[in-house]
mmCIF file of C-alpha atoms in Angstrom:
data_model
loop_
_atom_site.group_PDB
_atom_site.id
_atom_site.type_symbol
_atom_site.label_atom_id
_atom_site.label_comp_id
_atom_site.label_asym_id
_atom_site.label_seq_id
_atom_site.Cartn_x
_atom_site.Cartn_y
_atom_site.Cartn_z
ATOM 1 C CA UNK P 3 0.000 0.000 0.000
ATOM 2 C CA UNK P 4 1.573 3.458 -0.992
ATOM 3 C CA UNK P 5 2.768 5.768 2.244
ATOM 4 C CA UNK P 6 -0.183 8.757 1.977
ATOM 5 C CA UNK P 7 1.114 12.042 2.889
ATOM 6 C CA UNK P 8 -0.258 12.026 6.198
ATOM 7 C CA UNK P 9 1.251 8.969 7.347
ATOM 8 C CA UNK P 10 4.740 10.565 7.445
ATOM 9 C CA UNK P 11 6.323 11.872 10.433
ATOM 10 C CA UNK P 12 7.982 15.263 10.444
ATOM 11 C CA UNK P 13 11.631 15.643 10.248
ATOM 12 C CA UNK P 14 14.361 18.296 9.065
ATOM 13 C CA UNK P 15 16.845 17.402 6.874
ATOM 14 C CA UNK P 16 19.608 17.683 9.261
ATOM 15 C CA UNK P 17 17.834 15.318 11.686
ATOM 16 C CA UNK P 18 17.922 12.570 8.919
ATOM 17 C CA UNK P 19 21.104 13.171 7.713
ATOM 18 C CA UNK P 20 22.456 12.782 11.449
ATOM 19 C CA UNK P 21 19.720 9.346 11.723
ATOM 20 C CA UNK P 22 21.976 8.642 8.404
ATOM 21 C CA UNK P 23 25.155 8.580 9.543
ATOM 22 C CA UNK P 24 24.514 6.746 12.933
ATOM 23 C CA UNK P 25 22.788 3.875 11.053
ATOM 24 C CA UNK P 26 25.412 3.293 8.897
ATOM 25 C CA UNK P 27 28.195 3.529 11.474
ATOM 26 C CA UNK P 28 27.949 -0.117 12.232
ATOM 27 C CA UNK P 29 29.063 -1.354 8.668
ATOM 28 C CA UNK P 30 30.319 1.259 6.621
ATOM 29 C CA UNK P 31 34.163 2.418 6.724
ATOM 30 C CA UNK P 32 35.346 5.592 8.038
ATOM 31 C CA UNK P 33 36.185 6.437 4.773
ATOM 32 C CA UNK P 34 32.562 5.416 3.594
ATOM 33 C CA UNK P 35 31.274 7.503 5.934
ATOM 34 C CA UNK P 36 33.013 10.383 5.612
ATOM 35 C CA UNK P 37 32.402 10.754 2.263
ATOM 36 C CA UNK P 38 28.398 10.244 2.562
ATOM 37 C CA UNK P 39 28.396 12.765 5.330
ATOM 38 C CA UNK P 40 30.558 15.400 3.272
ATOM 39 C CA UNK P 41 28.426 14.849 0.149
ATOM 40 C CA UNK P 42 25.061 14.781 1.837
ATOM 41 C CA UNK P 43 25.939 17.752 3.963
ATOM 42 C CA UNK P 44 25.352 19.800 0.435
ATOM 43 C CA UNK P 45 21.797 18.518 -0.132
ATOM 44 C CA UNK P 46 21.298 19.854 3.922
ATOM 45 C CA UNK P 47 23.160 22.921 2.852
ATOM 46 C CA UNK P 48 20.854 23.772 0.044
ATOM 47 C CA UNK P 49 17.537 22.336 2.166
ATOM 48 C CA UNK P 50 18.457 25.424 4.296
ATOM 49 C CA UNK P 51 18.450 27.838 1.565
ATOM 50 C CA UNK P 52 22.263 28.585 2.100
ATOM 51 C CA UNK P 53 24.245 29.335 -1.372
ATOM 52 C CA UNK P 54 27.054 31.189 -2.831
ATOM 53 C CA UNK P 55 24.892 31.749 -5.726
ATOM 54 C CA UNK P 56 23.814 35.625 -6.009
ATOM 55 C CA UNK P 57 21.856 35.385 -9.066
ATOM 56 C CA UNK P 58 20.023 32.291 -7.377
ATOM 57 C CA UNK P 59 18.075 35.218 -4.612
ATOM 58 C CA UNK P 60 17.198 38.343 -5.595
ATOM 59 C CA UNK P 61 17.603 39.908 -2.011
ATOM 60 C CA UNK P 62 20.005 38.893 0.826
ATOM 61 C CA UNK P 63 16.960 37.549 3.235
ATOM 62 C CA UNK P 64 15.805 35.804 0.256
ATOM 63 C CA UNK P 65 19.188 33.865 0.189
ATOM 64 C CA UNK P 66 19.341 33.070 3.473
ATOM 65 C CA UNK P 67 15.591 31.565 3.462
ATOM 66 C CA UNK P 68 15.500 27.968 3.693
ATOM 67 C CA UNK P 69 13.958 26.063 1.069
ATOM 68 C CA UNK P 70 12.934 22.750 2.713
ATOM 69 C CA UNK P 71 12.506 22.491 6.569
ATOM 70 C CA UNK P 72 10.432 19.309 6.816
ATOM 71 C CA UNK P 73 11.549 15.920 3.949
ATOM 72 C CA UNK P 74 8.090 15.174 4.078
ATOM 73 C CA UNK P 75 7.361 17.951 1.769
ATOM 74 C CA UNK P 76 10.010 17.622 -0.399
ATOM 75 C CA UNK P 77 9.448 16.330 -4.393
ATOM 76 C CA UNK P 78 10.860 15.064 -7.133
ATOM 77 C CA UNK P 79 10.934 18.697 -8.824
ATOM 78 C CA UNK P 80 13.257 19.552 -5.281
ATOM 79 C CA UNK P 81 15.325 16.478 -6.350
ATOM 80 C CA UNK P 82 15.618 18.095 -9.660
ATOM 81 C CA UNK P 83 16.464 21.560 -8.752
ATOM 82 C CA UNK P 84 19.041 20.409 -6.168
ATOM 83 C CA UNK P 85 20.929 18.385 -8.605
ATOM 84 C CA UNK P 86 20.851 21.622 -11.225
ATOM 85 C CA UNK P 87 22.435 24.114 -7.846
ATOM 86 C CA UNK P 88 24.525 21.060 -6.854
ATOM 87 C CA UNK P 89 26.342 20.600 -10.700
ATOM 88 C CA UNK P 90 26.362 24.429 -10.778
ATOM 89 C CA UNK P 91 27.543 25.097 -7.070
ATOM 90 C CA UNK P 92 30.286 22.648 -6.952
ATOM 91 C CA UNK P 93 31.474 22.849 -10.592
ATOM 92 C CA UNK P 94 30.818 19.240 -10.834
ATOM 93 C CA UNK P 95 31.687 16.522 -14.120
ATOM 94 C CA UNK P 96 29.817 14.255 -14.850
ATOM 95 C CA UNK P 97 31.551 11.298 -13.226
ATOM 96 C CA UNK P 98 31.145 13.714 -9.894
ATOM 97 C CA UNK P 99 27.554 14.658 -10.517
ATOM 98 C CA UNK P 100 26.762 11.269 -10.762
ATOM 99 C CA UNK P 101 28.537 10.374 -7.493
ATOM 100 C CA UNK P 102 26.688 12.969 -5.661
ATOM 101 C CA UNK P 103 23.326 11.820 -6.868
ATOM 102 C CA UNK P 104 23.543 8.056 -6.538
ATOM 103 C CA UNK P 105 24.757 8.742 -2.336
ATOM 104 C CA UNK P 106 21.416 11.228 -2.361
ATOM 105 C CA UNK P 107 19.666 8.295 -3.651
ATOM 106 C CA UNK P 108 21.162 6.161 -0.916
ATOM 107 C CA UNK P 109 19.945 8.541 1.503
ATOM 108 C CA UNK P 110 16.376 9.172 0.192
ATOM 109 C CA UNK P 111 16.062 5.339 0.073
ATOM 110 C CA UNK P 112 16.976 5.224 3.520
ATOM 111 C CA UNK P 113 14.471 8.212 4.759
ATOM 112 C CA UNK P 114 11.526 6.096 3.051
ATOM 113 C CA UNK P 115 12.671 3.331 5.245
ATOM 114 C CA UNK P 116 11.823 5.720 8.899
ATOM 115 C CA UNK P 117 8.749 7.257 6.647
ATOM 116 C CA UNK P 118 10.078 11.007 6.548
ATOM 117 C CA UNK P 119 9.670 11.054 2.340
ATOM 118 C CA UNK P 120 6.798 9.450 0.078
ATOM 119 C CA UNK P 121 7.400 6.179 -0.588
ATOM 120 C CA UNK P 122 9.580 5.596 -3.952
ATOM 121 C CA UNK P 123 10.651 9.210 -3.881
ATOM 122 C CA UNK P 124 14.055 7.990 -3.949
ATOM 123 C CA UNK P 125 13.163 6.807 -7.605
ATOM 124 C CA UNK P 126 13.293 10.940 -8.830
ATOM 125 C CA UNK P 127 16.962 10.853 -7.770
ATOM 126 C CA UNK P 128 18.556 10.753 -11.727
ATOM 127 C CA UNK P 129 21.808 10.391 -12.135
ATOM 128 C CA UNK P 130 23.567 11.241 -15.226
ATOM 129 C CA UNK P 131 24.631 8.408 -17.709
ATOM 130 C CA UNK P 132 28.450 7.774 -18.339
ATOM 131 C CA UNK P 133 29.923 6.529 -20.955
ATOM 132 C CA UNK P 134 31.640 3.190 -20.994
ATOM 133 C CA UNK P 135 34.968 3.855 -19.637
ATOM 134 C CA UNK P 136 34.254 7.455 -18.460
ATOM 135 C CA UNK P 137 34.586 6.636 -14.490
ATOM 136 C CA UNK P 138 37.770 4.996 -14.375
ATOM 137 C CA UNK P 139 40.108 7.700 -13.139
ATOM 138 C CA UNK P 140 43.296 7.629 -15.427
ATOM 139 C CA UNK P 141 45.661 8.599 -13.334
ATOM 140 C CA UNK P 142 48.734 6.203 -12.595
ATOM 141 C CA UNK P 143 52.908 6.029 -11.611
ATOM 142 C CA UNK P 144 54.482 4.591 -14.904
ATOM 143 C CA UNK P 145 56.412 1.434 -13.748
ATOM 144 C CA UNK P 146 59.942 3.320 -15.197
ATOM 145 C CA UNK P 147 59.122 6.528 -13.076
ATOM 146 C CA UNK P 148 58.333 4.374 -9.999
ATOM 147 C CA UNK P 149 61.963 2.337 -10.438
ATOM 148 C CA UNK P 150 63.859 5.246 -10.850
ATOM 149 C CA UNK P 151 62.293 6.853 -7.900
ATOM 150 C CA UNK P 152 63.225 4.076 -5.998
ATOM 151 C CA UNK P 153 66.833 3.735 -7.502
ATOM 152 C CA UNK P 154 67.691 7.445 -6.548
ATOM 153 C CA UNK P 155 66.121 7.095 -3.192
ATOM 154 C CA UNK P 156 68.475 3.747 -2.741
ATOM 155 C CA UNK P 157 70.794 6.213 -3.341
ATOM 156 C CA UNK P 158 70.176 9.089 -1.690
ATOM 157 C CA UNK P 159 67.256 8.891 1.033
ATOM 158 C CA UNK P 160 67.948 4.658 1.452
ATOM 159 C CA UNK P 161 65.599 3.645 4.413
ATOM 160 C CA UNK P 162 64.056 6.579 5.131
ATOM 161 C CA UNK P 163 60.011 6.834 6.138
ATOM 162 C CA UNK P 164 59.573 8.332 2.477
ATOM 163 C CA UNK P 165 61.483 5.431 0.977
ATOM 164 C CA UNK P 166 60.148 2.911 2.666
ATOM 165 C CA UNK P 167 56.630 4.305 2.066
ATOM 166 C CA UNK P 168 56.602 4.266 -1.520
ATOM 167 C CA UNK P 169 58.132 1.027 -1.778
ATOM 168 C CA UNK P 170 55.467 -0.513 0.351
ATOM 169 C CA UNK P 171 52.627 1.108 -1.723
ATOM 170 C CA UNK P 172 54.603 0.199 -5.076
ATOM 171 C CA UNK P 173 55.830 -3.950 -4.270
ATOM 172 C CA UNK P 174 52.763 -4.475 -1.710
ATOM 173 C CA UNK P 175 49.932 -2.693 -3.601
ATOM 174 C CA UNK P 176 48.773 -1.257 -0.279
ATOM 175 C CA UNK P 177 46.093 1.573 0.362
ATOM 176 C CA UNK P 178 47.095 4.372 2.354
ATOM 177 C CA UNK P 179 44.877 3.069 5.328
ATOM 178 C CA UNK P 180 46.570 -0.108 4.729
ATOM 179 C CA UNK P 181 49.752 1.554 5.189
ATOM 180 C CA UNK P 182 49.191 3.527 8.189
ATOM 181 C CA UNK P 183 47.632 0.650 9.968
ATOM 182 C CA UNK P 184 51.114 -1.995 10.204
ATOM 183 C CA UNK P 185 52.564 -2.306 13.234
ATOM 184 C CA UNK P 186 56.216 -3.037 13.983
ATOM 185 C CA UNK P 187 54.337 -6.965 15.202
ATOM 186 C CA UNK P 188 52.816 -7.080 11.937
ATOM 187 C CA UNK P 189 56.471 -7.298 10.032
ATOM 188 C CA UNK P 190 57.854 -11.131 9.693
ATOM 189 C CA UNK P 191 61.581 -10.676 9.263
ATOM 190 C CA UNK P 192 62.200 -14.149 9.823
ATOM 191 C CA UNK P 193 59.858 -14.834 7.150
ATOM 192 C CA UNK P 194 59.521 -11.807 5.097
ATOM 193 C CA UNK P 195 55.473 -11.012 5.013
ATOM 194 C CA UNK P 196 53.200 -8.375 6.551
ATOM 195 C CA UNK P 197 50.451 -9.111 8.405
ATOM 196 C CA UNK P 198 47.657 -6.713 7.113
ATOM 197 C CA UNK P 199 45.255 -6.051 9.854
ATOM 198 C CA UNK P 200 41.962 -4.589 10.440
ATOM 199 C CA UNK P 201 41.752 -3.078 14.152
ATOM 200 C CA UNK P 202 38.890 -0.185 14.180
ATOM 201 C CA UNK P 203 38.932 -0.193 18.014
ATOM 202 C CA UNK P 204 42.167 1.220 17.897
ATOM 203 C CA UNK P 205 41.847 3.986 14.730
ATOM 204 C CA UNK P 206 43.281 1.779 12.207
ATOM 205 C CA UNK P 207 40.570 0.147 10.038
ATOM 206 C CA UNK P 208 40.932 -0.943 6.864
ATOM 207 C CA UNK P 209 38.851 -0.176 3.601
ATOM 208 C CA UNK P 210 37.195 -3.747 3.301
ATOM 209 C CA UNK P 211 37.354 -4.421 6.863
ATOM 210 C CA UNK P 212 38.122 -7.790 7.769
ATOM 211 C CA UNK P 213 38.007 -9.129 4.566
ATOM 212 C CA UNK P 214 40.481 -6.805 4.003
ATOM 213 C CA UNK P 215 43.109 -8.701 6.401
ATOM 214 C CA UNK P 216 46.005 -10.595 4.482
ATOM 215 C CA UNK P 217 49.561 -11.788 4.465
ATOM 216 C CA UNK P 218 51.711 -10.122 2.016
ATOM 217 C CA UNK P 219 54.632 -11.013 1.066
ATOM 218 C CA UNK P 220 57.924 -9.090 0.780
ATOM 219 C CA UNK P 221 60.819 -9.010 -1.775
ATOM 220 C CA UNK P 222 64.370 -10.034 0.069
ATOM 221 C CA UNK P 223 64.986 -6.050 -0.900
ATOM 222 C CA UNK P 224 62.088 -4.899 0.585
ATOM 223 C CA UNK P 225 62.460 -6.936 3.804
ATOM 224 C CA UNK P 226 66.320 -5.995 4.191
ATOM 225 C CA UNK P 227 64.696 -2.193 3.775
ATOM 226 C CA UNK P 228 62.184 -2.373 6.551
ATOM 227 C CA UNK P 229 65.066 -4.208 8.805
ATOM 228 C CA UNK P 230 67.594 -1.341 8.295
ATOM 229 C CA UNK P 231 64.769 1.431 8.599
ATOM 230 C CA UNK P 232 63.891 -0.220 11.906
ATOM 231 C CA UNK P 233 67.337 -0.096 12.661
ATOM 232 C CA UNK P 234 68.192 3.811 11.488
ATOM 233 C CA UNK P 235 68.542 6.156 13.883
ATOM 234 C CA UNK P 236 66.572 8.411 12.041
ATOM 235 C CA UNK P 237 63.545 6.502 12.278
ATOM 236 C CA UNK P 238 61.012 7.805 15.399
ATOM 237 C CA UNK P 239 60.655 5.322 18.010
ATOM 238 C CA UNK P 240 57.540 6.401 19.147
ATOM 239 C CA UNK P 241 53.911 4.573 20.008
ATOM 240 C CA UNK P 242 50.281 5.633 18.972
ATOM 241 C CA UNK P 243 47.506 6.859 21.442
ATOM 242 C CA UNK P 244 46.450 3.016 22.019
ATOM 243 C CA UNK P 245 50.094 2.341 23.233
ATOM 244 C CA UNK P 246 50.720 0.702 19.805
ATOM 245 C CA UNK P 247 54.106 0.779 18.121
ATOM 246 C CA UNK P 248 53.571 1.972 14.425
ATOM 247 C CA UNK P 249 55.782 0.514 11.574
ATOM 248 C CA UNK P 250 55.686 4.149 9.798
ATOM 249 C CA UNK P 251 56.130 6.786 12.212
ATOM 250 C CA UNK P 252 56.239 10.397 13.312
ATOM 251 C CA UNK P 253 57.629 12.387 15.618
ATOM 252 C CA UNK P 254 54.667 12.375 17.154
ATOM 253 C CA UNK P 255 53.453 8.616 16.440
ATOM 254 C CA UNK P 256 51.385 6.977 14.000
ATOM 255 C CA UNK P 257 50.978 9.466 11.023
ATOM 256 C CA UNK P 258 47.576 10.440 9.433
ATOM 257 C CA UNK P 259 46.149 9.172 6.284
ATOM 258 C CA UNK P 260 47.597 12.578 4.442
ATOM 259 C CA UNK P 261 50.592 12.399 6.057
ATOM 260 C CA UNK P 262 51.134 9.324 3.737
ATOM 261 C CA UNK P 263 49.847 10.883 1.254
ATOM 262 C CA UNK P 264 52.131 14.171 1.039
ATOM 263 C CA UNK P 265 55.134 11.661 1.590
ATOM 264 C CA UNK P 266 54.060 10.030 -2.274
ATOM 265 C CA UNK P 267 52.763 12.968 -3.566
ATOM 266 C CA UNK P 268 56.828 14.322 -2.242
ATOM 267 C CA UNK P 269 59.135 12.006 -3.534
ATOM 268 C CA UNK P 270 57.124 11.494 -7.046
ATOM 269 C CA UNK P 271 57.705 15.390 -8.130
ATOM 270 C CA UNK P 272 59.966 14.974 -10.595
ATOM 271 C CA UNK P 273 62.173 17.385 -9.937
ATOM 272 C CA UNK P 274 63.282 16.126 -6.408
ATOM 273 C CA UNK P 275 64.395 12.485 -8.109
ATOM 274 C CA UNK P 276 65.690 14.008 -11.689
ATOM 275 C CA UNK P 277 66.161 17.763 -10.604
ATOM 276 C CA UNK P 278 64.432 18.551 -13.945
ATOM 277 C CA UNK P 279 60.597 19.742 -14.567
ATOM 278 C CA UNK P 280 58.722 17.705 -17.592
ATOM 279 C CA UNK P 281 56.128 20.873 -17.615
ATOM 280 C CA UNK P 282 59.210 23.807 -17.552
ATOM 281 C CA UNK P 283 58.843 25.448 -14.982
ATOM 282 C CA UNK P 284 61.799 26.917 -13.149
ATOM 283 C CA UNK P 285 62.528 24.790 -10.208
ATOM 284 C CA UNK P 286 63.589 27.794 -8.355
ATOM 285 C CA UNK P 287 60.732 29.568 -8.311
ATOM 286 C CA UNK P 288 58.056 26.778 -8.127
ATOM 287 C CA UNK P 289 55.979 27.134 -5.013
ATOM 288 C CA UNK P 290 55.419 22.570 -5.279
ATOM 289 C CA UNK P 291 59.473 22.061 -5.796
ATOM 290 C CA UNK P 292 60.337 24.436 -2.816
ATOM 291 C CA UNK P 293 57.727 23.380 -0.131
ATOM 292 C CA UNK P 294 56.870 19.831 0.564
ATOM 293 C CA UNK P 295 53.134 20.458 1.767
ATOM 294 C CA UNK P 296 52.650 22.038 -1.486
ATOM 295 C CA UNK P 297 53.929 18.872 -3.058
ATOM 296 C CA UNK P 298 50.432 18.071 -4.068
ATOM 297 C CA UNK P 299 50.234 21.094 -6.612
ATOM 298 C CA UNK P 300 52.883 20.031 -9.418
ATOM 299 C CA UNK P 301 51.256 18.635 -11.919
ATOM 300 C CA UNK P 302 53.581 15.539 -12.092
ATOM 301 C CA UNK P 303 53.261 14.437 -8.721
ATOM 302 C CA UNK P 304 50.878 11.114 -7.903
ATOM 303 C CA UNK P 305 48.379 10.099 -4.735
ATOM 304 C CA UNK P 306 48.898 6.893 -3.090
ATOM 305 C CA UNK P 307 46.066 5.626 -5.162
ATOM 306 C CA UNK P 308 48.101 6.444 -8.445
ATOM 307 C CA UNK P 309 51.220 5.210 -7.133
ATOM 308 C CA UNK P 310 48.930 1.540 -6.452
ATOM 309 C CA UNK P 311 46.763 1.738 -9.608
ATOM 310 C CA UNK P 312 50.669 1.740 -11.684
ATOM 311 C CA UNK P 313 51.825 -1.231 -9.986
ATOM 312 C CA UNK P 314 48.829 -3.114 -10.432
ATOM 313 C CA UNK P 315 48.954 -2.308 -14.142
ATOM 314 C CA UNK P 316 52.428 -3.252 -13.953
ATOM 315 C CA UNK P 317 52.209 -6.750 -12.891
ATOM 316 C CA UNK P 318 49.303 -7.431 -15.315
ATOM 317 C CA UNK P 319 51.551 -6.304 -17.693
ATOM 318 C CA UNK P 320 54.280 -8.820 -16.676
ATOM 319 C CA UNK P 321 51.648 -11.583 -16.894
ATOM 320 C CA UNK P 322 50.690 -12.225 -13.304
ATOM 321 C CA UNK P 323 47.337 -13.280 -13.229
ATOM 322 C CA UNK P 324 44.613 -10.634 -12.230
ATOM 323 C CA UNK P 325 43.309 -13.389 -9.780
ATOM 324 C CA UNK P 326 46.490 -13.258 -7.597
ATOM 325 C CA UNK P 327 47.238 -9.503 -8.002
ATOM 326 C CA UNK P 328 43.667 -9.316 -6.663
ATOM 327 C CA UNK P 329 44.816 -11.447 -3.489
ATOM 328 C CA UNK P 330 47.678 -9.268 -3.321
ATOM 329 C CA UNK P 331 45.920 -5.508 -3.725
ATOM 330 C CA UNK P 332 42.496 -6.986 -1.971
ATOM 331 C CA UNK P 333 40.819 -5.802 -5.028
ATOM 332 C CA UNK P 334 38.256 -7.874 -6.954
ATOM 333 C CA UNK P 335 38.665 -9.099 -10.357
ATOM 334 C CA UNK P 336 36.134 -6.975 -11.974
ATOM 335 C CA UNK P 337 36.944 -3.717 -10.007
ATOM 336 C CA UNK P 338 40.939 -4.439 -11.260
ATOM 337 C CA UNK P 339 39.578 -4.275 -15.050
ATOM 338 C CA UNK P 340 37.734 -1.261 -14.206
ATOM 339 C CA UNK P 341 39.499 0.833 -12.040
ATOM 340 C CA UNK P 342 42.856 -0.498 -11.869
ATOM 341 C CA UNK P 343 44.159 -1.624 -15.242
ATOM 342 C CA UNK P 344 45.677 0.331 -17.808
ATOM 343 C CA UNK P 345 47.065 -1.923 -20.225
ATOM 344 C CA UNK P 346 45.820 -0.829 -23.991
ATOM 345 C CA UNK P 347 44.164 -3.222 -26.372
ATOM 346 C CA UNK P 348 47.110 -4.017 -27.890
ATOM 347 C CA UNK P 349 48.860 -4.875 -24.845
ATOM 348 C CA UNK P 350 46.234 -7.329 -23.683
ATOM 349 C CA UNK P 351 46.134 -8.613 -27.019
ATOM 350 C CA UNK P 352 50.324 -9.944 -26.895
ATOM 351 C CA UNK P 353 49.804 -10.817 -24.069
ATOM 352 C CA UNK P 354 47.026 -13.371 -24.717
ATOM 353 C CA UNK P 355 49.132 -14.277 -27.634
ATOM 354 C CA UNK P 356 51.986 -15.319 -25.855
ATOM 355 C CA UNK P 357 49.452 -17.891 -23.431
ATOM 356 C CA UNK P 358 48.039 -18.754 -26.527
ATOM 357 C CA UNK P 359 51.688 -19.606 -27.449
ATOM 358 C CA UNK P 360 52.976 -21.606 -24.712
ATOM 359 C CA UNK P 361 49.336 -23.391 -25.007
ATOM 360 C CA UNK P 362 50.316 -24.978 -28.485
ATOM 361 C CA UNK P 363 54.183 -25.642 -27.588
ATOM 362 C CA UNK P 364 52.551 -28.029 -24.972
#
């Protein structure tokens, strides 16, 4: 039987969004949640008739005015108009538009469920169509950058938290959360693995939560790095807040998720491995060359998700099966194809060749 209008029960956007976020506490990562609760907060935003928009009110009151105060009100012509502000307001692609309207549709789908919206209201939530291809980011660490990153930094910053960093998230395939959660424990020297855990009660959860948790194992190079980084003096023997004792550190203990992630985006600028700049710009005077939290502005540089997206193209490309760099990256199969894998037609074509190959020489 459809929900009549009366049978709803008052509530303000806010209130739902906040009913939101504690119901999906329980099985959604922090990451998960953060990003629902950062794109939603824009819907609540523009429920209370807050924009940047002048051309939007025609007087200052107007502007401040909010537009919906109770979701039992709202419509499908809301929806509609929300999603125009929200592609305007934010600038949005289409990739991001869609984003944004497929988590409002989450959340709509969710207020039917505590009857604050008609029933199948979340069904007036479109979301733009993309084209095959179109939301797989392209961004990657070419496999000859990332070696000759790592050869100067042999060289010249050998077992430093930097080094060691990027050749975790380049051999292991490792997400940043990944990386911040190892412990000194979690590091078999005898036997060269990592013990990738999931441990939420003490701030370091992992993306896919316990499914998430898995031995990886480490290169002879890789485990002589970690044992003379745990050796250097340089390194900061420190513990976390839980009394835990962090295989990256700080000076001031475990380091945050964008600490990690200004170490990559650091060491990858060109012009700190090469001392040269592929887009000419004078290295002297280039605000991303001269300050490392500004590291993230060249346009060379790579994220930790670049620098894992590369290597995961890179093994495909030297014909280790998607199924076991899956195991390794705890990435699924079809989400390596789309996301991850950057080989070009041609490439998977020689390479099916040469199976094809060994097949007949059997």
């Amino acid at each position: 039987m459809t929900r009549r209008q009366d049978d709803l029960e008052p509530i303000d956007p806010q209130d739902a969004l906040d009913l939101y976020i504690q119901t999906i506490e329980g099985d959604k990562s922090q990451a998960t949640i953060y990003s629902h609760s950062s794109r939603l907060g824009h819907f609540v935003r523009w429920c209370n008739g807050t924009t940047d928009d002048a051309d939007e009110a025609e007087t200052e009151d107007d502007e401040s005015e909010p537009r919906v105060t109770n979701l039992n009100n709202i419509t499908g012509r809301d929806l509609h108009r929300y999603r125009l502000w929200r592609r305007d307001d934010g600038d949005l692609n289409t990739v991001s538009e869609k984003t944004q309207m497929d988590t409002l549709r989450v959340f709509i789908r969710f207020c039917e469920s505590i009857s604050a919206v008609r029933e199948d209201l979340s069904t007036k939530v479109v979301s733009p169509t993309l084209d095959k291809g179109e939301n797989a980011r392209d961004v990657m660490l070419d496999a000859d950058v990332a070696h000759g990153i790592l050869d100067w930094m042999e060289r010249y910053r050998y077992a430093s938290v930097q080094h060691v960093t990027l050749a975790l998230a380049w051999r292991c395939h490792l997400r940043r959360g990944g990386l911040r959660a190892l412990d000194v424990d979690d590091y078999n020297a005898d036997e060269k693995y990592l013990d990738v855990q999931h441990r939420p009660e003490t701030d370091t959860p992992l993306k896919n939560k316990d499914a998430g948790e898995r031995f990886v194992a480490l290169r002879d190079d890789t485990a002589q790095l970690l044992d003379d980084y745990l050796n250097s003096p340089d390194r900061h023997d420190t513990t976390d807040d839980h009394g835990r004792n962090s295989l990256l550190t700080t000076r001031y203990g475990r380091p945050h998720v964008m600490t990690i992630a200004s170490w990559i985006w650091g060491v990858t600028r060109p012009c700190v491995s090469t001392n040269e700049c592929p887009e000419g710009r004078d290295i002297d005077e280039c605000d991303a060359a001269a300050q490392r939290q500004k590291a993230s502005g060249c346009p060379v540089s790579v994220s930790p998700h670049a620098v894992r997206r590369g290597a995961i193209t890179h093994w495909l490309s030297e014909d280790v099966p998607p199924s076991e760099v899956g195991r390794r990256a705890n990435v699924d199969p079809e989400t390596i194809d789309k996301h991850y894998d950057e080989r070009g037609k041609q490439a998977r074509m020689e390479q099916r060749r040469r199976f094809l190959d060994r097949f007949a020489g059997e």
